[in-house]
mmCIF file of C-alpha atoms in Angstrom:
data_model
loop_
_atom_site.group_PDB
_atom_site.id
_atom_site.type_symbol
_atom_site.label_atom_id
_atom_site.label_comp_id
_atom_site.label_asym_id
_atom_site.label_seq_id
_atom_site.Cartn_x
_atom_site.Cartn_y
_atom_site.Cartn_z
ATOM 1 C CA MET A 46 3.305 21.743 -20.318
ATOM 2 C CA THR A 47 4.781 24.799 -20.413
ATOM 3 C CA GLY A 48 3.886 27.293 -17.124
ATOM 4 C CA LEU A 49 4.383 30.586 -20.082
ATOM 5 C CA SER A 50 1.642 32.294 -21.827
ATOM 6 C CA THR A 51 2.426 35.124 -24.544
ATOM 7 C CA TYR A 52 -0.456 36.672 -26.119
ATOM 8 C CA PRO A 53 -0.740 39.771 -28.793
ATOM 9 C CA ASP A 54 -0.002 42.138 -26.020
ATOM 10 C CA GLN A 55 3.363 40.679 -25.245
ATOM 11 C CA VAL A 56 2.299 39.625 -21.971
ATOM 12 C CA THR A 57 3.753 37.180 -20.477
ATOM 13 C CA ILE A 58 1.349 35.173 -17.718
ATOM 14 C CA ARG A 59 3.263 32.770 -15.366
ATOM 15 C CA ARG A 60 1.975 30.685 -12.484
ATOM 16 C CA LYS A 61 2.098 31.367 -9.597
ATOM 17 C CA VAL A 62 2.523 29.945 -6.548
ATOM 18 C CA SER A 63 1.280 31.937 -3.335
ATOM 19 C CA SER A 64 1.560 31.000 0.541
ATOM 20 C CA SER A 65 0.591 33.082 3.316
ATOM 21 C CA ILE A 66 0.302 32.470 7.395
ATOM 22 C CA THR A 67 -3.429 31.451 8.113
ATOM 23 C CA GLU A 68 -5.545 30.589 10.927
ATOM 24 C CA PRO A 69 -4.752 26.636 12.326
ATOM 25 C CA PRO A 70 -7.709 24.265 11.135
ATOM 26 C CA ALA A 71 -8.504 22.584 14.654
ATOM 27 C CA ASP A 72 -7.886 18.954 12.502
ATOM 28 C CA LEU A 73 -5.830 18.883 9.698
ATOM 29 C CA LEU A 74 -6.456 16.143 7.774
ATOM 30 C CA ASN A 75 -10.385 17.764 7.641
ATOM 31 C CA ALA A 76 -9.885 21.105 6.985
ATOM 32 C CA PHE A 77 -11.262 20.569 3.292
ATOM 33 C CA PRO A 78 -14.748 18.058 2.441
ATOM 34 C CA SER A 79 -12.994 15.912 0.238
ATOM 35 C CA CYS A 80 -10.104 13.034 1.665
ATOM 36 C CA PRO A 81 -6.787 14.689 0.577
ATOM 37 C CA THR A 82 -5.191 14.505 -2.288
ATOM 38 C CA VAL A 83 -1.824 13.859 -0.354
ATOM 39 C CA ALA A 84 -0.950 13.815 3.307
ATOM 40 C CA TRP A 85 2.074 13.749 5.256
ATOM 41 C CA VAL A 86 0.895 13.963 8.861
ATOM 42 C CA ARG A 87 1.923 13.677 12.513
ATOM 43 C CA ARG A 88 1.140 13.898 16.099
ATOM 44 C CA GLY A 89 -1.886 16.358 14.313
ATOM 45 C CA GLN A 90 0.671 18.205 12.684
ATOM 46 C CA GLY A 91 2.616 18.342 8.748
ATOM 47 C CA LEU A 92 1.020 18.826 5.176
ATOM 48 C CA VAL A 93 -2.050 18.286 3.213
ATOM 49 C CA GLY A 94 -3.214 18.746 -0.344
ATOM 50 C CA TRP A 95 -6.325 18.605 -2.327
ATOM 51 C CA GLY A 96 -6.268 18.278 -6.153
ATOM 52 C CA ILE A 97 -3.343 18.127 -8.275
ATOM 53 C CA ALA A 98 -1.660 20.825 -9.945
ATOM 54 C CA ALA A 99 1.202 18.703 -12.271
ATOM 55 C CA ARG A 100 1.460 15.345 -11.727
ATOM 56 C CA ALA A 101 4.780 13.632 -13.288
ATOM 57 C CA THR A 102 5.854 9.909 -13.636
ATOM 58 C CA PHE A 103 9.393 8.060 -13.321
ATOM 59 C CA VAL A 104 10.809 4.503 -13.852
ATOM 60 C CA GLY A 105 14.426 3.215 -13.340
ATOM 61 C CA PRO A 106 17.378 4.336 -11.403
ATOM 62 C CA GLU A 107 17.782 7.639 -12.483
ATOM 63 C CA ARG A 108 14.173 7.595 -11.810
ATOM 64 C CA PHE A 109 14.717 10.200 -8.377
ATOM 65 C CA SER A 110 16.902 12.593 -10.566
ATOM 66 C CA ARG A 111 14.348 12.632 -12.827
ATOM 67 C CA ALA A 112 12.226 13.634 -10.619
ATOM 68 C CA GLN A 113 14.049 16.676 -9.465
ATOM 69 C CA ARG A 114 15.419 17.630 -13.010
ATOM 70 C CA TRP A 115 11.444 17.387 -13.265
ATOM 71 C CA PHE A 116 10.308 20.375 -10.440
ATOM 72 C CA SER A 117 13.293 22.592 -11.240
ATOM 73 C CA ASP A 118 11.875 22.987 -14.417
ATOM 74 C CA TRP A 119 8.270 23.413 -13.240
ATOM 75 C CA LEU A 120 10.188 26.202 -10.990
ATOM 76 C CA ASP A 121 11.845 27.989 -13.690
ATOM 77 C CA GLU A 122 8.336 28.702 -14.716
ATOM 78 C CA CYS A 123 7.093 30.311 -11.541
ATOM 79 C CA GLU A 124 6.148 33.131 -9.492
ATOM 80 C CA VAL A 125 7.370 32.168 -6.297
ATOM 81 C CA ASP A 126 5.005 34.358 -3.654
ATOM 82 C CA ASP A 127 6.274 33.354 0.213
ATOM 83 C CA GLN A 128 4.854 35.622 2.528
ATOM 84 C CA ALA A 129 4.809 32.965 5.028
ATOM 85 C CA SER A 130 9.155 32.102 4.803
ATOM 86 C CA LEU A 131 8.501 28.272 6.840
ATOM 87 C CA THR A 132 10.472 25.112 5.466
ATOM 88 C CA GLY A 133 7.315 23.691 3.400
ATOM 89 C CA SER A 134 5.405 26.365 2.183
ATOM 90 C CA GLY A 135 5.937 28.134 -1.382
ATOM 91 C CA PRO A 136 6.100 24.908 -3.989
ATOM 92 C CA LEU A 137 6.746 21.870 -2.465
ATOM 93 C CA ALA A 138 6.181 18.431 -4.018
ATOM 94 C CA PHE A 139 5.064 14.986 -2.700
ATOM 95 C CA ALA A 140 6.557 11.670 -3.977
ATOM 96 C CA SER A 141 6.328 8.294 -3.399
ATOM 97 C CA PHE A 142 8.857 6.173 -4.881
ATOM 98 C CA THR A 143 9.528 2.329 -6.308
ATOM 99 C CA PHE A 144 12.046 -0.003 -3.875
ATOM 100 C CA ASP A 145 13.364 -1.582 -7.244
ATOM 101 C CA ASP A 146 15.037 -0.019 -9.441
ATOM 102 C CA GLU A 147 12.550 -1.513 -12.669
ATOM 103 C CA SER A 148 9.143 -1.481 -11.424
ATOM 104 C CA PRO A 149 7.132 1.868 -13.049
ATOM 105 C CA GLY A 150 4.806 3.987 -10.387
ATOM 106 C CA SER A 151 7.154 6.323 -9.440
ATOM 107 C CA VAL A 152 4.781 9.303 -8.949
ATOM 108 C CA VAL A 153 5.568 13.186 -7.823
ATOM 109 C CA VAL A 154 2.283 15.094 -7.136
ATOM 110 C CA ILE A 155 1.853 18.736 -6.665
ATOM 111 C CA PRO A 156 -1.639 19.999 -4.807
ATOM 112 C CA ARG A 157 -2.828 22.227 -6.237
ATOM 113 C CA VAL A 158 -3.668 23.253 -2.308
ATOM 114 C CA LEU A 159 -2.199 22.678 0.499
ATOM 115 C CA LEU A 160 -2.239 23.083 4.025
ATOM 116 C CA GLY A 161 0.363 22.812 6.157
ATOM 117 C CA VAL A 162 0.629 22.902 10.074
ATOM 118 C CA ARG A 163 4.621 23.241 12.665
ATOM 119 C CA ASP A 164 4.499 24.345 16.160
ATOM 120 C CA GLY A 165 1.042 25.954 16.179
ATOM 121 C CA VAL A 166 1.550 28.018 12.894
ATOM 122 C CA ALA A 167 -0.175 27.397 10.057
ATOM 123 C CA TRP A 168 0.083 28.295 6.608
ATOM 124 C CA ARG A 169 -2.088 27.407 3.189
ATOM 125 C CA THR A 170 -0.295 28.092 -0.370
ATOM 126 C CA GLU A 171 -2.018 27.471 -3.722
ATOM 127 C CA VAL A 172 -1.190 27.068 -7.125
ATOM 128 C CA THR A 173 -3.059 28.965 -9.878
ATOM 129 C CA PRO A 174 -1.904 28.141 -13.575
ATOM 130 C CA ALA A 175 -1.317 30.278 -16.970
ATOM 131 C CA GLN A 176 -3.813 30.485 -18.126
ATOM 132 C CA ASP A 177 -2.844 28.840 -21.231
ATOM 133 C CA GLU A 178 -2.636 25.574 -18.682
ATOM 134 C CA VAL A 179 -5.044 23.428 -18.016
ATOM 135 C CA ARG A 180 -5.623 21.957 -14.542
ATOM 136 C CA SER A 181 -4.300 18.396 -13.821
ATOM 137 C CA ASP A 182 -7.275 17.636 -11.956
ATOM 138 C CA ASP A 183 -9.582 19.399 -9.541
ATOM 139 C CA GLN A 184 -10.841 16.317 -8.084
ATOM 140 C CA GLY A 185 -9.589 17.649 -4.206
ATOM 141 C CA ASP A 186 -13.529 19.665 -4.602
ATOM 142 C CA ALA A 187 -15.922 16.691 -4.883
ATOM 143 C CA PRO A 188 -16.203 14.083 -1.739
ATOM 144 C CA VAL A 189 -15.192 10.376 -2.614
ATOM 145 C CA PRO A 190 -18.322 8.002 -2.286
ATOM 146 C CA ARG A 191 -18.148 6.746 1.887
ATOM 147 C CA SER A 192 -18.456 2.564 0.779
ATOM 148 C CA ARG A 193 -21.760 1.714 2.696
ATOM 149 C CA CYS A 194 -19.868 -0.913 4.500
ATOM 150 C CA GLU A 195 -16.609 -0.788 5.700
ATOM 151 C CA GLN A 196 -15.380 -3.727 6.564
ATOM 152 C CA PRO A 197 -13.544 -5.601 3.867
ATOM 153 C CA ARG A 198 -13.767 -9.430 2.601
ATOM 154 C CA TRP A 199 -10.166 -11.146 3.172
ATOM 155 C CA ARG A 200 -9.125 -12.861 0.501
ATOM 156 C CA ASP A 201 -7.713 -16.603 1.341
ATOM 157 C CA GLU A 202 -4.035 -15.609 1.509
ATOM 158 C CA THR A 203 -3.892 -19.653 2.540
ATOM 159 C CA ALA A 204 -0.786 -20.766 0.083
ATOM 160 C CA ALA A 205 0.736 -17.071 0.066
ATOM 161 C CA THR A 206 1.109 -17.341 3.627
ATOM 162 C CA ALA A 207 2.923 -20.408 2.928
ATOM 163 C CA ASN A 208 4.740 -20.130 0.033
ATOM 164 C CA TRP A 209 6.551 -16.958 1.785
ATOM 165 C CA SER A 210 7.405 -19.358 5.389
ATOM 166 C CA SER A 211 8.674 -21.284 1.752
ATOM 167 C CA SER A 212 11.243 -18.554 1.355
ATOM 168 C CA VAL A 213 11.502 -17.186 4.879
ATOM 169 C CA GLY A 214 13.351 -20.702 5.446
ATOM 170 C CA GLU A 215 15.326 -20.897 1.808
ATOM 171 C CA ALA A 216 16.666 -17.394 2.607
ATOM 172 C CA LEU A 217 17.908 -18.574 6.212
ATOM 173 C CA LYS A 218 19.793 -21.404 4.455
ATOM 174 C CA ARG A 219 21.426 -18.740 2.006
ATOM 175 C CA ILE A 220 22.338 -16.936 4.912
ATOM 176 C CA SER A 221 24.011 -19.881 7.099
ATOM 177 C CA ALA A 222 25.590 -20.564 3.775
ATOM 178 C CA GLY A 223 27.292 -17.079 3.486
ATOM 179 C CA GLU A 224 25.662 -15.591 0.604
ATOM 180 C CA VAL A 225 23.692 -12.628 2.251
ATOM 181 C CA ASP A 226 24.673 -10.932 5.927
ATOM 182 C CA LYS A 227 20.686 -9.635 6.118
ATOM 183 C CA ILE A 228 17.521 -10.161 3.403
ATOM 184 C CA VAL A 229 14.427 -8.380 4.037
ATOM 185 C CA LEU A 230 10.981 -10.465 2.556
ATOM 186 C CA ALA A 231 7.872 -9.135 1.903
ATOM 187 C CA ARG A 232 4.634 -10.113 1.912
ATOM 188 C CA ALA A 233 0.852 -9.320 1.338
ATOM 189 C CA VAL A 234 -3.127 -9.419 1.822
ATOM 190 C CA GLN A 235 -5.142 -8.984 0.003
ATOM 191 C CA ALA A 236 -9.176 -6.367 0.926
ATOM 192 C CA GLU A 237 -11.960 -6.325 -0.633
ATOM 193 C CA PHE A 238 -14.907 -3.881 -0.713
ATOM 194 C CA ASP A 239 -18.265 -3.863 -1.941
ATOM 195 C CA GLU A 240 -18.094 -0.273 -3.158
ATOM 196 C CA PRO A 241 -15.823 2.527 -3.200
ATOM 197 C CA LEU A 242 -13.528 3.185 0.050
ATOM 198 C CA ASP A 243 -13.928 6.705 1.537
ATOM 199 C CA LEU A 244 -9.566 6.995 1.939
ATOM 200 C CA ARG A 245 -10.282 10.096 4.108
ATOM 201 C CA PRO A 246 -11.446 7.814 7.474
ATOM 202 C CA VAL A 247 -8.751 5.552 6.986
ATOM 203 C CA LEU A 248 -6.270 8.259 7.223
ATOM 204 C CA THR A 249 -8.022 9.929 10.460
ATOM 205 C CA ARG A 250 -7.734 6.570 11.539
ATOM 206 C CA LEU A 251 -3.744 5.261 11.247
ATOM 207 C CA ALA A 252 -2.705 8.822 12.217
ATOM 208 C CA ALA A 253 -4.469 9.001 15.738
ATOM 209 C CA THR A 254 -3.503 5.730 15.966
ATOM 210 C CA GLN A 255 -0.193 5.514 14.896
ATOM 211 C CA PRO A 256 0.914 9.652 16.125
ATOM 212 C CA GLU A 257 4.282 8.324 16.442
ATOM 213 C CA CYS A 258 4.454 7.228 13.006
ATOM 214 C CA TRP A 259 3.845 9.643 9.782
ATOM 215 C CA THR A 260 0.654 9.760 8.573
ATOM 216 C CA PHE A 261 0.891 9.275 4.737
ATOM 217 C CA HIS A 262 -1.086 9.733 1.459
ATOM 218 C CA VAL A 263 0.487 9.597 -2.107
ATOM 219 C CA GLU A 264 -1.533 8.565 -5.384
ATOM 220 C CA ASP A 265 -3.834 5.671 -3.357
ATOM 221 C CA LEU A 266 -1.103 4.419 -1.444
ATOM 222 C CA ILE A 267 -1.450 5.382 2.307
ATOM 223 C CA GLY A 268 -0.327 3.686 5.451
ATOM 224 C CA ALA A 269 1.756 5.123 8.615
ATOM 225 C CA THR A 270 5.037 4.785 9.297
ATOM 226 C CA PRO A 271 8.211 4.388 11.863
ATOM 227 C CA GLU A 272 10.878 4.642 9.878
ATOM 228 C CA LEU A 273 12.232 8.147 8.533
ATOM 229 C CA LEU A 274 14.662 7.576 6.140
ATOM 230 C CA ILE A 275 15.845 11.008 5.777
ATOM 231 C CA ARG A 276 14.988 14.549 7.123
ATOM 232 C CA ARG A 277 16.388 17.495 5.631
ATOM 233 C CA PHE A 278 16.415 20.904 7.578
ATOM 234 C CA GLY A 279 19.051 23.529 6.074
ATOM 235 C CA GLU A 280 22.307 21.869 6.930
ATOM 236 C CA GLN A 281 20.904 19.758 8.963
ATOM 237 C CA VAL A 282 19.661 16.632 8.481
ATOM 238 C CA THR A 283 18.487 13.379 9.712
ATOM 239 C CA SER A 284 17.818 9.492 9.378
ATOM 240 C CA ARG A 285 15.346 7.361 11.848
ATOM 241 C CA VAL A 286 16.959 3.683 11.506
ATOM 242 C CA LEU A 287 14.439 0.624 12.592
ATOM 243 C CA ALA A 288 15.024 -2.281 12.542
ATOM 244 C CA GLY A 289 14.552 -4.784 15.589
ATOM 245 C CA THR A 290 11.058 -5.736 16.815
ATOM 246 C CA VAL A 291 9.068 -7.546 19.430
ATOM 247 C CA PRO A 292 5.396 -7.423 19.488
ATOM 248 C CA GLY A 293 3.269 -4.658 21.497
ATOM 249 C CA SER A 294 0.563 -5.587 23.866
ATOM 250 C CA GLY A 295 -0.607 -3.117 25.707
ATOM 251 C CA SER A 296 -0.224 -3.918 28.908
ATOM 252 C CA ALA A 297 2.422 -1.006 29.925
ATOM 253 C CA ASP A 298 4.236 -4.038 32.440
ATOM 254 C CA GLU A 299 3.877 -6.902 29.614
ATOM 255 C CA ASP A 300 5.589 -4.737 27.760
ATOM 256 C CA GLU A 301 8.498 -3.169 28.896
ATOM 257 C CA ARG A 302 9.611 -6.968 29.594
ATOM 258 C CA HIS A 303 9.745 -7.103 26.280
ATOM 259 C CA ALA A 304 11.731 -3.898 25.085
ATOM 260 C CA ARG A 305 14.278 -5.543 28.012
ATOM 261 C CA ARG A 306 13.811 -8.800 25.733
ATOM 262 C CA LEU A 307 14.880 -6.567 22.479
ATOM 263 C CA ARG A 308 17.871 -5.082 24.388
ATOM 264 C CA ALA A 309 19.270 -7.671 24.731
ATOM 265 C CA SER A 310 18.710 -10.296 21.664
ATOM 266 C CA PRO A 311 21.772 -11.069 19.994
ATOM 267 C CA LYS A 312 19.459 -11.551 16.929
ATOM 268 C CA ASN A 313 17.940 -8.136 17.005
ATOM 269 C CA LEU A 314 20.957 -5.864 18.303
ATOM 270 C CA ALA A 315 22.619 -7.547 15.384
ATOM 271 C CA GLU A 316 19.280 -6.739 12.799
ATOM 272 C CA HIS A 317 20.048 -3.543 13.412
ATOM 273 C CA GLU A 318 23.744 -2.764 13.693
ATOM 274 C CA TYR A 319 23.241 -4.016 9.716
ATOM 275 C CA ALA A 320 20.463 -0.708 9.517
ATOM 276 C CA VAL A 321 22.555 1.600 11.228
ATOM 277 C CA ARG A 322 26.126 0.672 9.171
ATOM 278 C CA SER A 323 24.740 1.154 6.090
ATOM 279 C CA VAL A 324 22.907 4.260 7.278
ATOM 280 C CA ALA A 325 25.608 6.192 8.077
ATOM 281 C CA HIS A 326 28.000 5.593 5.687
ATOM 282 C CA ALA A 327 25.424 6.391 2.863
ATOM 283 C CA LEU A 328 25.207 9.996 4.729
ATOM 284 C CA SER A 329 29.042 10.257 5.510
ATOM 285 C CA VAL A 330 29.967 11.113 2.648
ATOM 286 C CA HIS A 331 27.308 13.458 2.511
ATOM 287 C CA CYS A 332 27.798 15.222 6.625
ATOM 288 C CA THR A 333 30.239 16.375 9.023
ATOM 289 C CA ASP A 334 29.708 15.781 12.438
ATOM 290 C CA LEU A 335 27.738 12.571 12.531
ATOM 291 C CA ASP A 336 26.608 11.641 15.349
ATOM 292 C CA VAL A 337 25.804 7.760 15.752
ATOM 293 C CA PRO A 338 24.859 6.414 18.469
ATOM 294 C CA THR A 339 25.952 3.490 19.897
ATOM 295 C CA ASP A 340 23.385 2.340 21.896
ATOM 296 C CA PRO A 341 19.870 1.994 19.883
ATOM 297 C CA ALA A 342 16.468 3.176 21.364
ATOM 298 C CA VAL A 343 12.938 1.330 21.843
ATOM 299 C CA LEU A 344 10.451 3.026 19.594
ATOM 300 C CA ARG A 345 7.151 1.372 21.338
ATOM 301 C CA LEU A 346 4.243 1.439 18.495
ATOM 302 C CA PRO A 347 0.475 0.482 19.497
ATOM 303 C CA ASN A 348 1.599 -2.549 18.026
ATOM 304 C CA VAL A 349 5.265 -3.658 17.701
ATOM 305 C CA GLN A 350 8.618 -2.720 19.432
ATOM 306 C CA HIS A 351 11.622 -1.436 17.594
ATOM 307 C CA LEU A 352 15.246 -1.079 17.652
ATOM 308 C CA ALA A 353 15.962 2.753 17.221
ATOM 309 C CA THR A 354 18.876 4.693 15.450
ATOM 310 C CA ASP A 355 18.534 8.592 15.185
ATOM 311 C CA VAL A 356 21.218 9.079 13.027
ATOM 312 C CA SER A 357 22.145 13.058 12.565
ATOM 313 C CA GLY A 358 24.761 14.972 10.684
ATOM 314 C CA ARG A 359 25.285 18.825 9.347
ATOM 315 C CA LEU A 360 25.103 18.973 5.354
ATOM 316 C CA ALA A 361 28.393 18.902 3.539
ATOM 317 C CA ASP A 362 28.058 19.367 -0.170
ATOM 318 C CA GLY A 363 24.214 20.662 -0.216
ATOM 319 C CA SER A 364 22.376 18.207 -1.911
ATOM 320 C CA THR A 365 18.838 18.237 -1.596
ATOM 321 C CA ALA A 366 16.436 16.060 0.492
ATOM 322 C CA LEU A 367 16.053 13.721 -2.795
ATOM 323 C CA ALA A 368 19.033 13.253 -3.525
ATOM 324 C CA LEU A 369 20.196 11.902 -0.104
ATOM 325 C CA ALA A 370 17.016 9.273 -0.296
ATOM 326 C CA ALA A 371 18.366 7.727 -3.666
ATOM 327 C CA GLN A 372 21.729 7.539 -1.766
ATOM 328 C CA LEU A 373 20.476 5.860 1.075
ATOM 329 C CA HIS A 374 17.582 3.829 -0.477
ATOM 330 C CA PRO A 375 17.854 0.751 -0.368
ATOM 331 C CA THR A 376 18.733 0.879 3.247
ATOM 332 C CA ALA A 377 19.622 -3.043 5.417
ATOM 333 C CA ALA A 378 16.209 -2.166 6.608
ATOM 334 C CA VAL A 379 13.922 -2.753 4.034
ATOM 335 C CA CYS A 380 16.592 -4.735 1.474
ATOM 336 C CA GLY A 381 19.483 -6.425 3.630
ATOM 337 C CA THR A 382 23.415 -6.477 2.698
ATOM 338 C CA PRO A 383 25.284 -6.576 0.989
ATOM 339 C CA THR A 384 22.815 -4.684 -1.274
ATOM 340 C CA GLU A 385 23.272 -6.045 -4.654
ATOM 341 C CA ARG A 386 23.119 -9.160 -3.370
ATOM 342 C CA ALA A 387 19.964 -9.442 -1.031
ATOM 343 C CA MET A 388 18.691 -7.386 -3.410
ATOM 344 C CA ALA A 389 19.443 -10.320 -6.291
ATOM 345 C CA LEU A 390 18.075 -12.351 -3.594
ATOM 346 C CA ILE A 391 14.495 -10.882 -2.843
ATOM 347 C CA ALA A 392 14.334 -10.546 -6.276
ATOM 348 C CA GLU A 393 14.607 -14.668 -6.455
ATOM 349 C CA LEU A 394 11.987 -15.707 -3.108
ATOM 350 C CA GLU A 395 9.884 -13.105 -3.165
ATOM 351 C CA ASP A 396 6.976 -14.146 -4.646
ATOM 352 C CA ILE A 397 5.291 -10.481 -4.921
ATOM 353 C CA ARG A 398 5.669 -6.953 -6.655
ATOM 354 C CA ARG A 399 6.034 -4.406 -3.977
ATOM 355 C CA GLY A 400 6.268 -1.471 -6.458
ATOM 356 C CA ARG A 401 5.945 0.999 -4.482
ATOM 357 C CA TYR A 402 5.949 -0.443 -0.813
ATOM 358 C CA SER A 403 9.308 -0.378 1.583
ATOM 359 C CA GLY A 404 9.923 2.196 -1.189
ATOM 360 C CA PRO A 405 10.549 6.018 -0.434
ATOM 361 C CA VAL A 406 7.283 8.700 0.599
ATOM 362 C CA GLY A 407 7.687 11.961 1.525
ATOM 363 C CA TRP A 408 8.023 15.443 0.332
ATOM 364 C CA PHE A 409 10.268 18.177 -0.582
ATOM 365 C CA ASP A 410 10.645 21.537 -1.929
ATOM 366 C CA GLY A 411 12.270 23.857 -4.458
ATOM 367 C CA ASN A 412 15.085 24.529 -1.425
ATOM 368 C CA GLY A 413 16.370 21.449 -1.027
ATOM 369 C CA ASP A 414 14.422 20.609 2.339
ATOM 370 C CA GLY A 415 11.925 17.841 2.601
ATOM 371 C CA GLU A 416 11.357 14.959 4.768
ATOM 372 C CA ILE A 417 11.393 11.412 3.067
ATOM 373 C CA ALA A 418 10.717 7.685 4.907
ATOM 374 C CA LEU A 419 9.912 4.466 4.177
ATOM 375 C CA ALA A 420 6.316 3.595 2.885
ATOM 376 C CA LEU A 421 5.912 0.894 5.054
ATOM 377 C CA ARG A 422 2.934 -0.278 7.073
ATOM 378 C CA CYS A 423 1.056 0.505 4.266
ATOM 379 C CA ALA A 424 -1.676 -0.529 1.716
ATOM 380 C CA GLN A 425 -2.108 0.579 -1.686
ATOM 381 C CA PHE A 426 -5.907 0.829 -2.650
ATOM 382 C CA SER A 427 -6.658 0.221 -6.511
ATOM 383 C CA SER A 428 -7.718 3.189 -8.523
ATOM 384 C CA ASP A 429 -11.964 2.630 -8.180
ATOM 385 C CA ARG A 430 -11.337 1.495 -4.175
ATOM 386 C CA ARG A 431 -12.853 -1.163 -4.282
ATOM 387 C CA SER A 432 -9.258 -3.498 -2.734
ATOM 388 C CA ALA A 433 -6.397 -2.452 -1.273
ATOM 389 C CA ARG A 434 -2.800 -4.512 -1.140
ATOM 390 C CA LEU A 435 -1.701 -4.726 2.384
ATOM 391 C CA PHE A 436 1.995 -5.344 2.922
ATOM 392 C CA ALA A 437 4.676 -6.664 5.527
ATOM 393 C CA GLY A 438 8.292 -6.966 5.316
ATOM 394 C CA CYS A 439 10.488 -9.240 7.878
ATOM 395 C CA GLY A 440 14.344 -8.417 8.081
ATOM 396 C CA LEU A 441 15.822 -12.356 8.241
ATOM 397 C CA VAL A 442 19.248 -12.547 9.625
ATOM 398 C CA ALA A 443 21.255 -15.559 10.826
ATOM 399 C CA ASP A 444 19.135 -16.211 14.678
ATOM 400 C CA SER A 445 15.200 -15.795 12.241
ATOM 401 C CA GLN A 446 13.090 -17.863 13.091
ATOM 402 C CA PRO A 447 10.438 -18.646 10.444
ATOM 403 C CA GLY A 448 7.614 -18.948 13.133
ATOM 404 C CA ALA A 449 7.754 -15.882 14.803
ATOM 405 C CA GLU A 450 9.297 -13.833 11.350
ATOM 406 C CA LEU A 451 5.576 -14.803 10.613
ATOM 407 C CA ALA A 452 4.042 -13.650 13.975
ATOM 408 C CA GLU A 453 6.039 -10.334 13.609
ATOM 409 C CA SER A 454 4.812 -9.971 9.913
ATOM 410 C CA GLU A 455 1.230 -10.499 11.410
ATOM 411 C CA ALA A 456 1.827 -7.333 14.188
ATOM 412 C CA LYS A 457 3.028 -4.845 11.482
ATOM 413 C CA LEU A 458 -0.534 -6.002 8.676
ATOM 414 C CA ASP A 459 -2.567 -4.818 12.018
ATOM 415 C CA ALA A 460 -1.975 -1.263 12.218
ATOM 416 C CA MET A 461 -3.812 -1.004 8.532
ATOM 417 C CA ARG A 462 -5.259 -4.022 9.566
ATOM 418 C CA GLN A 463 -7.532 -2.109 12.250
ATOM 419 C CA ALA A 464 -7.372 1.445 9.923
ATOM 420 C CA LEU A 465 -9.754 -0.400 7.229
ATOM 421 C CA ILE A 466 -11.658 -1.760 9.581
ATOM 422 C CA GLY A 467 -12.472 0.851 12.090
ATOM 423 C CA ASP A 468 -14.159 0.451 14.762
#
């Protein structure tokens, strides 16, 4: 596909990308009459797009760099009029990458129309194709049929749960034998629907119930993740590391007791330290003035609480957000440590394919800026939107207990379960 058109009069018509300041919408996720094609929302702010101006898929260990090259080539054939001049205005792409190198399905999507809101300022970006360029998709203008009944049917997962618990037990044996220090094992549950599901109510419920998380939607992968892999705004770089979990109860007093137990837990502190160390080591190659707090905070979410550490620094080498994400992934928070041994053990013990679950997801622009998280607390919907696979994972270290890990995975699944069920 080319964005340049040469006509007999030798006039070249390029595709155009235009951004301008606009009035903030009352509700970003409901600004258009149809479900967003892509979304990235937190506390009512963020980016939401409709339609598809361009799309590409990637596979393999070079999927991040190939995605960056594809976007750069697309930008080379654009005429850009960015009157907003804000981080996130102008040409922008949404990306969702697979957890491992060999799985197919890593995707980058450039929306045809995008609305952004940050700190009370809103902007609108539109992509106008060149005259010889066929629009990739106009689906953003037509509402998706709403299911008459949003209550899902849950496939019997008894055997799958038993297999996962068995895998947890085997992983703990491998840890005791010194094969790995930490490993993250994932499980999945299946929901089915009688009719195609309208995904916008799911997005809206996630954003409303998980305001501290980044609610995302890229190519039918929807979730609300609390873990920011990397944010790059100019020279400022930040990564939020989460590892170590206790349940949330809804009671302030009870949650405070859980939080004190979390802060004092050698098991959870060890799990968290592995994750922080992996992120800090990866960023130290690219950043100066790296700030790594010695004591984690507690992030309280509606259904769980996590140990949290924000690692920040000043970029020293001009690496893009996507390049930093490639350097960081997979962190110990979604894989384990040592990384190669943990990856091999995951391939051996997990009886599911993660796909894009626990892979990097977010947005990046032509200036190298972006926000990319880990795709957690999410569901992968089928293309006909009649089924969804919900994922959760748990980090295992020497002191982990299989029963407690199963309970933790159930708590993590609750965010998406409740978003599907609704009121």
